[in-house]
Coordinates of N, CA, C and O in Angstrom, one line a residue:
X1 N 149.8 57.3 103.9 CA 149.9 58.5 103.0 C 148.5 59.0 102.9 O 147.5 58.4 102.7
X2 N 148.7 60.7 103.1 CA 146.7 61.0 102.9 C 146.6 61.5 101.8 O 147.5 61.4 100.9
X3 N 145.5 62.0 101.6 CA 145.4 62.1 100.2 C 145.8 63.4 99.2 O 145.8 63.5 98.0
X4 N 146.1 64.3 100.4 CA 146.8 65.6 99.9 C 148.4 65.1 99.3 O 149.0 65.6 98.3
X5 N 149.0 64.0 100.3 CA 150.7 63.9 99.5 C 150.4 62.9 98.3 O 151.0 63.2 97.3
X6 N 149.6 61.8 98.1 CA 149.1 61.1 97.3 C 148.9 62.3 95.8 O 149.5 62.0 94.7
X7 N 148.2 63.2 95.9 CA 147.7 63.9 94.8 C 149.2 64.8 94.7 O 149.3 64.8 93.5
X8 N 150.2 65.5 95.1 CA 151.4 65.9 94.9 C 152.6 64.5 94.4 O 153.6 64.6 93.6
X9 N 152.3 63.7 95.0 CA 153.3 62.3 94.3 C 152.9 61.9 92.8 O 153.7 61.3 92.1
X10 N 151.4 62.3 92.4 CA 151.2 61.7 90.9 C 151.2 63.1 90.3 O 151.7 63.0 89.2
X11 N 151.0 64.1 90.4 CA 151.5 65.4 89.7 C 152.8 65.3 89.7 O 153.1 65.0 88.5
X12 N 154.0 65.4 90.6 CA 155.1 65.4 90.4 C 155.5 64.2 89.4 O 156.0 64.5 88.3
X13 N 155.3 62.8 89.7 CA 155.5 62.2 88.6 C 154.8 62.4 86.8 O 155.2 61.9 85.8
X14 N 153.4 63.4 87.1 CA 153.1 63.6 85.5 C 154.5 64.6 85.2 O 155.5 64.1 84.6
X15 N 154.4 65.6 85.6 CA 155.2 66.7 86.1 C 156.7 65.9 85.3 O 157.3 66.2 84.3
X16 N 156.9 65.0 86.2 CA 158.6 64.3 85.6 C 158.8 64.4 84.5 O 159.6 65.1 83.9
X17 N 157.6 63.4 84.1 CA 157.3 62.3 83.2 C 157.3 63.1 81.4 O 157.9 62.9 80.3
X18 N 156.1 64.2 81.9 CA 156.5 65.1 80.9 C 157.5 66.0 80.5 O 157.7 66.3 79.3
X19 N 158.0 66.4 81.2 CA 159.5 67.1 80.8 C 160.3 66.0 80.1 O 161.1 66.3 79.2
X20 N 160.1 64.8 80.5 CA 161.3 63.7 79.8 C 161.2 64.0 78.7 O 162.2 63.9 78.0
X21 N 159.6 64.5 77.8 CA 159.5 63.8 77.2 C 159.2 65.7 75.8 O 158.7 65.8 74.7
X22 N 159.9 66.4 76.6 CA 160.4 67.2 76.1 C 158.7 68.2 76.0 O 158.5 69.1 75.2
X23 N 157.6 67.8 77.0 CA 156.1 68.2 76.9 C 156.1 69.3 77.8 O 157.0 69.3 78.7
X24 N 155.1 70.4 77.7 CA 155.2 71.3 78.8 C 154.4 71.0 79.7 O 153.5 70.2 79.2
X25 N 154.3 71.3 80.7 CA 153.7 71.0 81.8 C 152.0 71.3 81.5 O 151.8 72.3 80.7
X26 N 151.0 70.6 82.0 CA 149.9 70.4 82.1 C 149.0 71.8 82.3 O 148.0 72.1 81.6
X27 N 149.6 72.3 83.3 CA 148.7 73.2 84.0 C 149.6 74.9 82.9 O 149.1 76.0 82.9
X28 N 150.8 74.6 82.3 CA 151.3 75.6 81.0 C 150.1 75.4 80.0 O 149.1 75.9 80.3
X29 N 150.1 75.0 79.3 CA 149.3 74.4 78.4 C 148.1 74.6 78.2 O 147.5 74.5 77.2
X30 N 147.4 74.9 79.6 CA 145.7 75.1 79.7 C 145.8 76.5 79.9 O 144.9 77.2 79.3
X31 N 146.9 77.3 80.6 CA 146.9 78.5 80.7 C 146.9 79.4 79.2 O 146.2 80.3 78.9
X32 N 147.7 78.7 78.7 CA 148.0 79.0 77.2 C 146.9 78.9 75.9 O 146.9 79.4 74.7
X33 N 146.2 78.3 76.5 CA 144.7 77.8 76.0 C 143.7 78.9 76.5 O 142.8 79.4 76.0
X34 N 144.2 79.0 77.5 CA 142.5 79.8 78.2 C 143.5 81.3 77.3 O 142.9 81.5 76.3
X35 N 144.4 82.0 77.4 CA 144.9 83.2 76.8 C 144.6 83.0 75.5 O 144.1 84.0 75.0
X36 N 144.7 82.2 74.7 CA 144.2 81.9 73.4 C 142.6 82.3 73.4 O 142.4 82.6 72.2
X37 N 141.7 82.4 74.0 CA 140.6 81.7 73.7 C 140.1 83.4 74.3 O 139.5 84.2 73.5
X38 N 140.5 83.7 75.3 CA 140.6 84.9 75.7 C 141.0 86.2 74.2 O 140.4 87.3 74.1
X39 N 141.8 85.6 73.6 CA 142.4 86.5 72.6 C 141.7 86.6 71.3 O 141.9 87.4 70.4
X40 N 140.7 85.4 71.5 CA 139.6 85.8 70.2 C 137.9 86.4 70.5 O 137.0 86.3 69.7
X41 N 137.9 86.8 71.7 CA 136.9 87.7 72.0 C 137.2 88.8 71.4 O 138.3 89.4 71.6
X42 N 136.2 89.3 70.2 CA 136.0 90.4 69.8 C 135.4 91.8 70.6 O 135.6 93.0 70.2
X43 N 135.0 91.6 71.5 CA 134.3 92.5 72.1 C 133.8 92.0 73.8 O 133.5 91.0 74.3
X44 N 134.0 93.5 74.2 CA 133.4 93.0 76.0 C 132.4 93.6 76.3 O 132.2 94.6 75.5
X45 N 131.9 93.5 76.9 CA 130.3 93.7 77.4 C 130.3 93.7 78.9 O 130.3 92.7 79.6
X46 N 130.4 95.2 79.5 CA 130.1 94.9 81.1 C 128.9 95.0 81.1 O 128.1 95.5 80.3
X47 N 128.8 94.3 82.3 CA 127.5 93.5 83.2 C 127.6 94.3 84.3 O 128.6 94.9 84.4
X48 N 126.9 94.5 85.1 CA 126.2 95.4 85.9 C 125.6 94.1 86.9 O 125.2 93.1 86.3
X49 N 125.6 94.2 88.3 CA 124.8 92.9 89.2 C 124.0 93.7 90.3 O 124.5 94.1 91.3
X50 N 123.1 93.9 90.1 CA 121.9 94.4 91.3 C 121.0 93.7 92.2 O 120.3 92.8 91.7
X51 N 120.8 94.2 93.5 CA 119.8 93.7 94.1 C 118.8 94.5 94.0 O 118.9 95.6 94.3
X52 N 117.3 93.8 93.3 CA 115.8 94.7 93.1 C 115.4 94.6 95.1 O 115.9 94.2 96.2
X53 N 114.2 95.2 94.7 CA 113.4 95.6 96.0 C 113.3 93.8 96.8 O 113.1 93.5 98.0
X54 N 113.5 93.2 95.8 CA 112.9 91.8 96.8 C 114.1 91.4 96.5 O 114.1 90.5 95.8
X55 N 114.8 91.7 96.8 CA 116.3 90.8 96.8 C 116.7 90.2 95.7 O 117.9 90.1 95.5
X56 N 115.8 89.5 94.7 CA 116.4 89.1 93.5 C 117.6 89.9 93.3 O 117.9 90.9 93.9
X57 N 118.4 88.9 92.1 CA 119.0 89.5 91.4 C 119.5 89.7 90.3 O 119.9 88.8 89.6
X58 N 119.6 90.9 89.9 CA 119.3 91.5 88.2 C 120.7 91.8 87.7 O 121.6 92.1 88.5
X59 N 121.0 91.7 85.9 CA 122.0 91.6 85.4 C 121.5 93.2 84.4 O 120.6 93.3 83.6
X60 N 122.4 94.3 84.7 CA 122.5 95.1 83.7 C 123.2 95.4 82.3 O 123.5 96.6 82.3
X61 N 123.7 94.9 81.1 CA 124.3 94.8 80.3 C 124.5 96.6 79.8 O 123.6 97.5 79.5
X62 N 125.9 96.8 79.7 CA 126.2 98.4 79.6 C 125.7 98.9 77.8 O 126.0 100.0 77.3
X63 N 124.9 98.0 77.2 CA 124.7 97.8 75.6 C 123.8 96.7 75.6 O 123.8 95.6 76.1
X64 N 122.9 97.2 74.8 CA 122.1 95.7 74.1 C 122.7 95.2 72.7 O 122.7 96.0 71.7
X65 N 122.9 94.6 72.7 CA 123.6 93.5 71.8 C 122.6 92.3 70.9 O 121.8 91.7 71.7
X66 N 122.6 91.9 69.8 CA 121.4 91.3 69.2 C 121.6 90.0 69.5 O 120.6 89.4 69.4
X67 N 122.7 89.2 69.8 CA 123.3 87.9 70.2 C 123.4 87.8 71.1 O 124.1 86.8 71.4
X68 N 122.8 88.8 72.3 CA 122.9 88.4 73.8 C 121.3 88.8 74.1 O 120.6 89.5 73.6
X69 N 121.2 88.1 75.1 CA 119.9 88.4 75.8 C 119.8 88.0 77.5 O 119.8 87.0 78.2
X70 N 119.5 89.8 77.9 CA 119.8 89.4 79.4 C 118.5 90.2 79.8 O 118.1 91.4 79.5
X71 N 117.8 88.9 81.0 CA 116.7 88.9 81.6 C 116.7 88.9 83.2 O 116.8 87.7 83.6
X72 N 116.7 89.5 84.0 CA 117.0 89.3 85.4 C 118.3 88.8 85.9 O 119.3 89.5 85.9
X73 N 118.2 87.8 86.2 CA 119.4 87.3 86.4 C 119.5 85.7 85.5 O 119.9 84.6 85.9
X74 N 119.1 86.0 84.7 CA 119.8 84.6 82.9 C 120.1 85.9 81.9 O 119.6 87.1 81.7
X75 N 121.3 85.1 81.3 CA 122.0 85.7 80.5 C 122.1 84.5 79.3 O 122.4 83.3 79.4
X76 N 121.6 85.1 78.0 CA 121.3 83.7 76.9 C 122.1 84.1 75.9 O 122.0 85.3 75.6
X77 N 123.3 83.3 75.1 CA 124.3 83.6 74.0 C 124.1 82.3 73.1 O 124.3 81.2 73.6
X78 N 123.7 82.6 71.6 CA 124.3 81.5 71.3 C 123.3 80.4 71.9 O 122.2 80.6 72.4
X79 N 123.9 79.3 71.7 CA 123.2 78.0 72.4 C 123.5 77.6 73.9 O 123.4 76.5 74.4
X80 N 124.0 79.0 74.6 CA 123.9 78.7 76.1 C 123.0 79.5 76.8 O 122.8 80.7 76.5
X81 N 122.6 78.9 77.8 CA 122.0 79.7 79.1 C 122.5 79.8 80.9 O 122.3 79.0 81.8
X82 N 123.2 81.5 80.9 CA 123.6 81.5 82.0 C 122.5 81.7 83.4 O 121.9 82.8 83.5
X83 N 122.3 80.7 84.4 CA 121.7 81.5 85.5 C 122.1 82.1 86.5 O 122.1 81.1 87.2
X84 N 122.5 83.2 87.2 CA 123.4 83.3 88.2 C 122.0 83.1 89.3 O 120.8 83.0 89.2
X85 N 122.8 83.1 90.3 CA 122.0 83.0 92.0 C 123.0 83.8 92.8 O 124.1 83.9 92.3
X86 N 122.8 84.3 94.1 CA 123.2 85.2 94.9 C 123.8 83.9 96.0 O 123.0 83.3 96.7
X87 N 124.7 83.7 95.9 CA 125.2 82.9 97.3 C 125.8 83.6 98.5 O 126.8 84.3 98.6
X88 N 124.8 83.1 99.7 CA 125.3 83.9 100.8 C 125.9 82.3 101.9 O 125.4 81.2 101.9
X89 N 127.2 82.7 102.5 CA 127.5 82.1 103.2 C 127.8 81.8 104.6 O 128.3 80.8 104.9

Protein backbone atom coordinates (compact mmCIF):
# COMPACT_ATOMS: atom_id res chain seq x y z
CA UNK A 1 0.00 0.00 0.00
CA UNK A 2 1.63 3.60 -0.79
CA UNK A 3 1.13 6.29 0.95
CA UNK A 4 -1.40 8.16 -1.02
CA UNK A 5 -4.19 4.94 -0.38
CA UNK A 6 -2.73 4.69 3.28
CA UNK A 7 -3.72 8.56 3.90
CA UNK A 8 -7.47 7.98 2.13
CA UNK A 9 -7.90 4.52 4.35
CA UNK A 10 -7.42 6.65 7.75
CA UNK A 11 -9.54 9.65 6.55
CA UNK A 12 -12.26 7.38 5.44
CA UNK A 13 -12.15 5.63 8.66
CA UNK A 14 -12.00 9.20 10.76
CA UNK A 15 -14.67 10.09 8.14
CA UNK A 16 -16.77 6.60 9.42
CA UNK A 17 -15.97 6.93 12.67
CA UNK A 18 -17.29 10.31 13.13
CA UNK A 19 -20.55 10.25 11.54
CA UNK A 20 -21.20 7.15 13.95
CA UNK A 21 -20.89 9.19 16.28
CA UNK A 22 -23.32 11.66 15.15
CA UNK A 23 -19.87 14.47 14.61
CA UNK A 24 -19.42 16.38 11.44
CA UNK A 25 -16.79 15.79 9.51
CA UNK A 26 -13.31 17.33 10.15
CA UNK A 27 -12.59 19.17 7.24
CA UNK A 28 -16.89 20.77 7.85
CA UNK A 29 -15.96 22.07 10.96
CA UNK A 30 -12.66 23.96 10.07
CA UNK A 31 -14.49 25.41 7.23
CA UNK A 32 -17.02 26.62 9.56
CA UNK A 33 -14.42 28.02 11.76
CA UNK A 34 -12.39 29.78 9.15
CA UNK A 35 -16.24 31.57 7.98
CA UNK A 36 -16.63 32.42 11.61
CA UNK A 37 -13.47 34.04 11.98
CA UNK A 38 -13.83 35.63 8.60
CA UNK A 39 -17.25 37.08 9.89
CA UNK A 40 -15.58 39.00 12.68
CA UNK A 41 -13.33 41.17 10.60
CA UNK A 42 -14.62 44.56 10.98
CA UNK A 43 -12.94 46.05 8.16
CA UNK A 44 -10.76 45.30 4.88
CA UNK A 45 -7.89 46.95 3.84
CA UNK A 46 -6.59 46.36 0.23
CA UNK A 47 -3.04 45.93 -0.30
CA UNK A 48 -1.50 46.97 -3.31
CA UNK A 49 1.98 44.55 -4.34
CA UNK A 50 4.66 46.36 -6.38
CA UNK A 51 7.84 45.80 -7.94
CA UNK A 52 10.35 49.16 -7.10
CA UNK A 53 13.23 49.90 -9.50
CA UNK A 54 15.40 47.09 -8.02
CA UNK A 55 12.97 44.52 -7.91
CA UNK A 56 12.13 44.56 -4.29
CA UNK A 57 8.95 44.26 -3.31
CA UNK A 58 6.65 46.91 -1.88
CA UNK A 59 3.14 46.65 -0.06
CA UNK A 60 0.73 49.67 -0.73
CA UNK A 61 -2.15 49.81 1.87
CA UNK A 62 -5.32 51.67 0.06
CA UNK A 63 -5.52 53.72 3.92
CA UNK A 64 -3.27 54.24 6.73
CA UNK A 65 -4.63 52.72 9.63
CA UNK A 66 -3.11 53.32 13.24
CA UNK A 67 -3.00 49.43 14.12
CA UNK A 68 -1.36 48.57 10.97
CA UNK A 69 1.96 49.35 9.84
CA UNK A 70 3.22 48.64 6.38
CA UNK A 71 6.95 49.06 5.39
CA UNK A 72 8.13 47.69 2.04
CA UNK A 73 7.32 44.45 1.96
CA UNK A 74 6.50 43.73 6.23
CA UNK A 75 3.27 44.28 7.20
CA UNK A 76 3.09 44.75 11.39
CA UNK A 77 -0.53 44.17 13.30
CA UNK A 78 -0.95 43.69 16.70
CA UNK A 79 1.71 41.33 17.92
CA UNK A 80 2.48 39.92 14.47
CA UNK A 81 4.94 40.48 11.71
CA UNK A 82 4.13 39.75 8.07
CA UNK A 83 7.19 39.34 5.58
CA UNK A 84 6.30 38.70 2.15
CA UNK A 85 9.18 37.70 -0.55
CA UNK A 86 8.61 37.45 -4.39
CA UNK A 87 8.83 33.66 -5.22
CA UNK A 88 9.85 32.88 -8.69
CA UNK A 89 9.69 29.41 -9.95
Amino acid sequence: MNDAEFDRLVESYIDKEATGYGEMPAEFFLDLLAERELDKAGETIILSIELDDSGNLVIIPDREMSDLLVRGNEIVTGNRRFVLHFRRE
